[in-house]
């Protein structure tokens, strides 16, 4: 069930109505946990058991971490949580990749090996809820959080449907306290939530889903297209991936907001970043901060020499790349990001601040970042290593792969999108927030109608669902 | 990412306490403008159904008054009926006609009925409608469930009929009316819940969903834009040139010129040429057996096919009430249901012309006149159009004796 599907709107109206009609906090939480599990089961009910089992392990592990006295026992329960979560994630997400790669490697060595016969399905949202659960047990272990006693609260924290399948990755410290007090409708900023939902809907249903079928053939068969078309496809994918993922986050934050809960911000105009560090501070913020707090810091990246920080930072980016998917192209994406960390850190050390060179590069920061991101998108979006390789060749050397072409007029859409995006970035629409409620109600009604009419009829799953 | 991220700035709640009545009033204003905007979008939208149907409907709206004869049906009609040839042949048999080919690829019976009503509404003075006979598929193919082609014909009346026929065939067939599930949602809890319902109710709720989608105009943005900008679909010239007809050969040439690699027509043709034995065996079965559903006709094997006499009779009555003559045509397909066809001829209350008779019309099954097992070639279409004109005129008493001869294409120029 995708947020832009009409049946989600029906589902949400039901959830919203019953949620606010219930009188006690406990009843509301039971209702939300139930509908969240139903929402997850709308994809595949068979994986509900997996999610609940992994939640049960974390729930018990956290309670035991608090209960046991010795550091060793505490560590043991933490390790159990880490191993079980990462084990499940590793098996479902990476088994096919590693087993297939191992078989290929053995064949390359001339040894007999067949491809794995065990085809593992990837449970939707597993990377997101696993990281959420890990943050909980780690925070309890670090003493930042008391373990939650209510199993219902814990299930709702893991399964809360707005963020369940594609984030934002919510920390237990951010969400569990919200479950303690009864939500008050009078404190819900309905206008902001509705506006955010509509913005997310436009990004996903009116931009991303319309762009997707245009660029799919180019990424599927890059060798058949001209170099200009490849670049147009990359510009379009640049817009698409942002609209797809940030649109999902917007709608997730808005739906949670309408139910009285606050989710963390996940995007902050990342395409206006002028360097790689700034980009990751603005793109998929909940993931990058998760890796910063639970991986980079845990490995001591913030302590010690610059070289050590650089290497750990580089390793972090490699893992971020693999988090996105099991495939050589994701590893390649991680390597590129990782290399960019080394280059940017070295640059900061070597080139003096205020120098002409630095100012020149800072001036060209946004185009350079876009160029670098385009390169990453090729790896990120390509179906496999071969098509990625072919597309990179066209991207770098501007050689036509074939004669097929995309209309240059698609760049108008890109330009139009960035014009509006820039206006949001500069806050030019902020004054619209002060319109009176009557005007807002009428405008929202008309905008909602326009969204439904102009939504793409072929609803594509959110790109980040596959992660 | 390695520097602190900006602080969380999710929705900052503020105390917002509208009075209850005021809040309800504002919700009503929002709903009012929502409905008003949907109505406005619908009013300005170009004809629905995507480029294929939309283009033809658009042409018909503008030029329908130029015609008194329409042949409505699927791609079998689209590729088989040459209006100019029909007019020439009909004139020889004493009938002056101006004909239009309203064949559209992959039209289902209910969709075809919907189009017929549109045609009659747009052109009340029409003299006759040739209507391709098709069986009813009460289910909706889940692969196309939210395709605009599946949604647009779900107006209130057609939806009511679709639900009624699904209920009827549910009672008639019991488990025989299979409900086709979406492969992508086989393991969804919604599918589990749906399985608790009888097939006819599940099918009915699918039709109702489509009706609501159509009512709200969901996904009709391109048509709205075209309507607002006054831009035609670009198909007008194409339909004007040959009055709606386009041979597969021409289509093939156009696709090849565009470098289109995913050409299903060519694939069908190649399969047809490679499987001549199976084709001839199918034709033998048509002559020998009372009921044959041939592979050559378009059919989704998962959908239940029923011959629905009641529906066809209702359609005939409706057309007659509009003062238009309905001629039901059974095309030279690979399928036959002889007992039902005979009932149609006796009980329909309209003229029925049958061409799925290889013994009687061997030329229509001659591989030389066919593009593939389901469609005629350009040459076959010319022959069929002459044959139709002769048979229709003979039935109406305007024809002279003599069947049209099948002549090589060059001789017909």
JSON list of N, CA and C in Angstrom, two decimals, chain A residues 285-327:
[
{"chain": "A", "resi": 285, "resn": "UNK", "atom": "N", "xyz": [18.85, 12.16, 6.38]},
{"chain": "A", "resi": 285, "resn": "UNK", "atom": "CA", "xyz": [19.51, 12.59, 7.62]},
{"chain": "A", "resi": 285, "resn": "UNK", "atom": "C", "xyz": [19.42, 11.51, 8.70]},
{"chain": "A", "resi": 286, "resn": "UNK", "atom": "N", "xyz": [18.27, 10.84, 8.76]},
{"chain": "A", "resi": 286, "resn": "UNK", "atom": "CA", "xyz": [18.11, 9.85, 9.84]},
{"chain": "A", "resi": 286, "resn": "UNK", "atom": "C", "xyz": [19.07, 8.68, 9.67]},
{"chain": "A", "resi": 287, "resn": "UNK", "atom": "N", "xyz": [19.44, 8.37, 8.43]},
{"chain": "A", "resi": 287, "resn": "UNK", "atom": "CA", "xyz": [20.41, 7.28, 8.22]},
{"chain": "A", "resi": 287, "resn": "UNK", "atom": "C", "xyz": [21.83, 7.77, 8.50]},
{"chain": "A", "resi": 288, "resn": "UNK", "atom": "N", "xyz": [22.14, 8.95, 7.97]},
{"chain": "A", "resi": 288, "resn": "UNK", "atom": "CA", "xyz": [23.52, 9.42, 8.12]},
{"chain": "A", "resi": 288, "resn": "UNK", "atom": "C", "xyz": [23.84, 9.70, 9.58]},
{"chain": "A", "resi": 289, "resn": "UNK", "atom": "N", "xyz": [22.87, 10.21, 10.32]},
{"chain": "A", "resi": 289, "resn": "UNK", "atom": "CA", "xyz": [23.14, 10.45, 11.75]},
{"chain": "A", "resi": 289, "resn": "UNK", "atom": "C", "xyz": [23.20, 9.13, 12.51]},
{"chain": "A", "resi": 290, "resn": "UNK", "atom": "N", "xyz": [22.42, 8.15, 12.04]},
{"chain": "A", "resi": 290, "resn": "UNK", "atom": "CA", "xyz": [22.48, 6.82, 12.68]},
{"chain": "A", "resi": 290, "resn": "UNK", "atom": "C", "xyz": [23.89, 6.26, 12.54]},
{"chain": "A", "resi": 291, "resn": "UNK", "atom": "N", "xyz": [24.41, 6.29, 11.32]},
{"chain": "A", "resi": 291, "resn": "UNK", "atom": "CA", "xyz": [25.76, 5.76, 11.09]},
{"chain": "A", "resi": 291, "resn": "UNK", "atom": "C", "xyz": [26.80, 6.58, 11.85]},
{"chain": "A", "resi": 292, "resn": "UNK", "atom": "N", "xyz": [26.57, 7.88, 11.91]},
{"chain": "A", "resi": 292, "resn": "UNK", "atom": "CA", "xyz": [27.51, 8.72, 12.65]},
{"chain": "A", "resi": 292, "resn": "UNK", "atom": "C", "xyz": [27.56, 8.30, 14.12]},
{"chain": "A", "resi": 293, "resn": "UNK", "atom": "N", "xyz": [26.37, 8.14, 14.72]},
{"chain": "A", "resi": 293, "resn": "UNK", "atom": "CA", "xyz": [26.31, 7.90, 16.16]},
{"chain": "A", "resi": 293, "resn": "UNK", "atom": "C", "xyz": [26.63, 6.47, 16.55]},
{"chain": "A", "resi": 294, "resn": "UNK", "atom": "N", "xyz": [26.24, 5.49, 15.72]},
{"chain": "A", "resi": 294, "resn": "UNK", "atom": "CA", "xyz": [26.37, 4.09, 16.13]},
{"chain": "A", "resi": 294, "resn": "UNK", "atom": "C", "xyz": [27.49, 3.35, 15.41]},
{"chain": "A", "resi": 295, "resn": "UNK", "atom": "N", "xyz": [28.09, 3.98, 14.43]},
{"chain": "A", "resi": 295, "resn": "UNK", "atom": "CA", "xyz": [29.16, 3.29, 13.71]},
{"chain": "A", "resi": 295, "resn": "UNK", "atom": "C", "xyz": [30.45, 4.11, 13.76]},
{"chain": "A", "resi": 296, "resn": "UNK", "atom": "N", "xyz": [30.35, 5.33, 13.23]},
{"chain": "A", "resi": 296, "resn": "UNK", "atom": "CA", "xyz": [31.55, 6.18, 13.14]},
{"chain": "A", "resi": 296, "resn": "UNK", "atom": "C", "xyz": [32.09, 6.51, 14.54]},
{"chain": "A", "resi": 297, "resn": "UNK", "atom": "N", "xyz": [31.21, 6.97, 15.42]},
{"chain": "A", "resi": 297, "resn": "UNK", "atom": "CA", "xyz": [31.64, 7.29, 16.78]},
{"chain": "A", "resi": 297, "resn": "UNK", "atom": "C", "xyz": [32.07, 6.03, 17.52]},
{"chain": "A", "resi": 298, "resn": "UNK", "atom": "N", "xyz": [31.30, 4.93, 17.29]},
{"chain": "A", "resi": 298, "resn": "UNK", "atom": "CA", "xyz": [31.59, 3.68, 18.00]},
{"chain": "A", "resi": 298, "resn": "UNK", "atom": "C", "xyz": [32.97, 3.15, 17.64]},
{"chain": "A", "resi": 299, "resn": "UNK", "atom": "N", "xyz": [33.39, 3.39, 16.40]},
{"chain": "A", "resi": 299, "resn": "UNK", "atom": "CA", "xyz": [34.72, 2.94, 15.98]},
{"chain": "A", "resi": 299, "resn": "UNK", "atom": "C", "xyz": [35.80, 3.96, 16.33]},
{"chain": "A", "resi": 300, "resn": "UNK", "atom": "N", "xyz": [35.41, 5.05, 16.94]},
{"chain": "A", "resi": 300, "resn": "UNK", "atom": "CA", "xyz": [36.38, 6.06, 17.37]},
{"chain": "A", "resi": 300, "resn": "UNK", "atom": "C", "xyz": [36.77, 7.03, 16.28]},
{"chain": "A", "resi": 301, "resn": "UNK", "atom": "N", "xyz": [35.89, 7.23, 15.33]},
{"chain": "A", "resi": 301, "resn": "UNK", "atom": "CA", "xyz": [36.19, 8.13, 14.22]},
{"chain": "A", "resi": 301, "resn": "UNK", "atom": "C", "xyz": [36.37, 9.58, 14.63]},
{"chain": "A", "resi": 302, "resn": "UNK", "atom": "N", "xyz": [35.73, 9.95, 15.77]},
{"chain": "A", "resi": 302, "resn": "UNK", "atom": "CA", "xyz": [35.82, 11.35, 16.19]},
{"chain": "A", "resi": 302, "resn": "UNK", "atom": "C", "xyz": [37.01, 11.59, 17.11]},
{"chain": "A", "resi": 303, "resn": "UNK", "atom": "N", "xyz": [37.70, 10.50, 17.45]},
{"chain": "A", "resi": 303, "resn": "UNK", "atom": "CA", "xyz": [38.84, 10.65, 18.36]},
{"chain": "A", "resi": 303, "resn": "UNK", "atom": "C", "xyz": [40.11, 10.24, 17.63]},
{"chain": "A", "resi": 304, "resn": "UNK", "atom": "N", "xyz": [41.22, 10.78, 18.05]},
{"chain": "A", "resi": 304, "resn": "UNK", "atom": "CA", "xyz": [42.49, 10.38, 17.46]},
{"chain": "A", "resi": 304, "resn": "UNK", "atom": "C", "xyz": [42.86, 11.24, 16.27]},
{"chain": "A", "resi": 305, "resn": "UNK", "atom": "N", "xyz": [43.74, 10.71, 15.44]},
{"chain": "A", "resi": 305, "resn": "UNK", "atom": "CA", "xyz": [44.32, 11.49, 14.34]},
{"chain": "A", "resi": 305, "resn": "UNK", "atom": "C", "xyz": [43.33, 11.73, 13.21]},
{"chain": "A", "resi": 306, "resn": "UNK", "atom": "N", "xyz": [43.68, 12.72, 12.36]},
{"chain": "A", "resi": 306, "resn": "UNK", "atom": "CA", "xyz": [42.85, 13.01, 11.19]},
{"chain": "A", "resi": 306, "resn": "UNK", "atom": "C", "xyz": [42.82, 11.82, 10.26]},
{"chain": "A", "resi": 307, "resn": "UNK", "atom": "N", "xyz": [43.97, 11.14, 10.16]},
{"chain": "A", "resi": 307, "resn": "UNK", "atom": "CA", "xyz": [44.04, 9.99, 9.25]},
{"chain": "A", "resi": 307, "resn": "UNK", "atom": "C", "xyz": [43.07, 8.90, 9.70]},
{"chain": "A", "resi": 308, "resn": "UNK", "atom": "N", "xyz": [43.04, 8.66, 11.01]},
{"chain": "A", "resi": 308, "resn": "UNK", "atom": "CA", "xyz": [42.15, 7.63, 11.55]},
{"chain": "A", "resi": 308, "resn": "UNK", "atom": "C", "xyz": [40.69, 8.03, 11.27]},
{"chain": "A", "resi": 309, "resn": "UNK", "atom": "N", "xyz": [40.38, 9.29, 11.53]},
{"chain": "A", "resi": 309, "resn": "UNK", "atom": "CA", "xyz": [39.02, 9.79, 11.27]},
{"chain": "A", "resi": 309, "resn": "UNK", "atom": "C", "xyz": [38.65, 9.62, 9.81]},
{"chain": "A", "resi": 310, "resn": "UNK", "atom": "N", "xyz": [39.63, 9.91, 8.96]},
{"chain": "A", "resi": 310, "resn": "UNK", "atom": "CA", "xyz": [39.38, 9.82, 7.52]},
{"chain": "A", "resi": 310, "resn": "UNK", "atom": "C", "xyz": [39.10, 8.37, 7.12]},
{"chain": "A", "resi": 311, "resn": "UNK", "atom": "N", "xyz": [39.92, 7.45, 7.67]},
{"chain": "A", "resi": 311, "resn": "UNK", "atom": "CA", "xyz": [39.76, 6.04, 7.29]},
{"chain": "A", "resi": 311, "resn": "UNK", "atom": "C", "xyz": [38.45, 5.48, 7.82]},
{"chain": "A", "resi": 312, "resn": "UNK", "atom": "N", "xyz": [38.11, 5.85, 9.05]},
{"chain": "A", "resi": 312, "resn": "UNK", "atom": "CA", "xyz": [36.86, 5.34, 9.61]},
{"chain": "A", "resi": 312, "resn": "UNK", "atom": "C", "xyz": [35.67, 5.97, 8.87]},
{"chain": "A", "resi": 313, "resn": "UNK", "atom": "N", "xyz": [35.82, 7.23, 8.55]},
{"chain": "A", "resi": 313, "resn": "UNK", "atom": "CA", "xyz": [34.77, 7.89, 7.76]},
{"chain": "A", "resi": 313, "resn": "UNK", "atom": "C", "xyz": [34.57, 7.22, 6.42]},
{"chain": "A", "resi": 314, "resn": "UNK", "atom": "N", "xyz": [35.71, 6.86, 5.84]},
{"chain": "A", "resi": 314, "resn": "UNK", "atom": "CA", "xyz": [35.67, 6.21, 4.54]},
{"chain": "A", "resi": 314, "resn": "UNK", "atom": "C", "xyz": [35.00, 4.83, 4.65]},
{"chain": "A", "resi": 315, "resn": "UNK", "atom": "N", "xyz": [35.35, 4.10, 5.71]},
{"chain": "A", "resi": 315, "resn": "UNK", "atom": "CA", "xyz": [34.73, 2.79, 5.93]},
{"chain": "A", "resi": 315, "resn": "UNK", "atom": "C", "xyz": [33.22, 2.95, 6.16]},
{"chain": "A", "resi": 316, "resn": "UNK", "atom": "N", "xyz": [32.87, 3.98, 6.91]},
{"chain": "A", "resi": 316, "resn": "UNK", "atom": "CA", "xyz": [31.44, 4.23, 7.18]},
{"chain": "A", "resi": 316, "resn": "UNK", "atom": "C", "xyz": [30.68, 4.40, 5.87]},
{"chain": "A", "resi": 317, "resn": "UNK", "atom": "N", "xyz": [31.24, 5.16, 4.96]},
{"chain": "A", "resi": 317, "resn": "UNK", "atom": "CA", "xyz": [30.55, 5.40, 3.70]},
{"chain": "A", "resi": 317, "resn": "UNK", "atom": "C", "xyz": [30.43, 4.13, 2.87]},
{"chain": "A", "resi": 318, "resn": "UNK", "atom": "N", "xyz": [31.42, 3.28, 2.99]},
{"chain": "A", "resi": 318, "resn": "UNK", "atom": "CA", "xyz": [31.37, 2.00, 2.27]},
{"chain": "A", "resi": 318, "resn": "UNK", "atom": "C", "xyz": [30.19, 1.18, 2.79]},
{"chain": "A", "resi": 319, "resn": "UNK", "atom": "N", "xyz": [30.04, 1.17, 4.11]},
{"chain": "A", "resi": 319, "resn": "UNK", "atom": "CA", "xyz": [28.94, 0.41, 4.71]},
{"chain": "A", "resi": 319, "resn": "UNK", "atom": "C", "xyz": [27.59, 1.06, 4.36]},
{"chain": "A", "resi": 320, "resn": "UNK", "atom": "N", "xyz": [27.58, 2.38, 4.32]},
{"chain": "A", "resi": 320, "resn": "UNK", "atom": "CA", "xyz": [26.35, 3.08, 3.91]},
{"chain": "A", "resi": 320, "resn": "UNK", "atom": "C", "xyz": [25.96, 2.63, 2.50]},
{"chain": "A", "resi": 321, "resn": "UNK", "atom": "N", "xyz": [26.96, 2.51, 1.64]},
{"chain": "A", "resi": 321, "resn": "UNK", "atom": "CA", "xyz": [26.69, 2.05, 0.27]},
{"chain": "A", "resi": 321, "resn": "UNK", "atom": "C", "xyz": [26.06, 0.67, 0.28]},
{"chain": "A", "resi": 322, "resn": "UNK", "atom": "N", "xyz": [26.64, -0.23, 1.07]},
{"chain": "A", "resi": 322, "resn": "UNK", "atom": "CA", "xyz": [26.11, -1.60, 1.10]},
{"chain": "A", "resi": 322, "resn": "UNK", "atom": "C", "xyz": [24.77, -1.68, 1.82]},
{"chain": "A", "resi": 323, "resn": "UNK", "atom": "N", "xyz": [24.51, -0.74, 2.71]},
{"chain": "A", "resi": 323, "resn": "UNK", "atom": "CA", "xyz": [23.20, -0.71, 3.38]},
{"chain": "A", "resi": 323, "resn": "UNK", "atom": "C", "xyz": [22.09, -0.58, 2.33]},
{"chain": "A", "resi": 324, "resn": "UNK", "atom": "N", "xyz": [22.40, 0.16, 1.26]},
{"chain": "A", "resi": 324, "resn": "UNK", "atom": "CA", "xyz": [21.37, 0.42, 0.26]},
{"chain": "A", "resi": 324, "resn": "UNK", "atom": "C", "xyz": [20.98, -0.82, -0.52]},
{"chain": "A", "resi": 325, "resn": "UNK", "atom": "N", "xyz": [21.87, -1.77, -0.63]},
{"chain": "A", "resi": 325, "resn": "UNK", "atom": "CA", "xyz": [21.49, -2.95, -1.38]},
{"chain": "A", "resi": 325, "resn": "UNK", "atom": "C", "xyz": [22.64, -3.92, -1.53]},
{"chain": "A", "resi": 326, "resn": "UNK", "atom": "N", "xyz": [22.25, -5.14, -1.87]},
{"chain": "A", "resi": 326, "resn": "UNK", "atom": "CA", "xyz": [23.25, -6.17, -2.06]},
{"chain": "A", "resi": 326, "resn": "UNK", "atom": "C", "xyz": [23.56, -6.24, -3.54]},
{"chain": "A", "resi": 327, "resn": "UNK", "atom": "N", "xyz": [24.67, -5.68, -3.92]},
{"chain": "A", "resi": 327, "resn": "UNK", "atom": "CA", "xyz": [25.05, -5.70, -5.33]},
{"chain": "A", "resi": 327, "resn": "UNK", "atom": "C", "xyz": [26.36, -4.97, -5.49]}
]
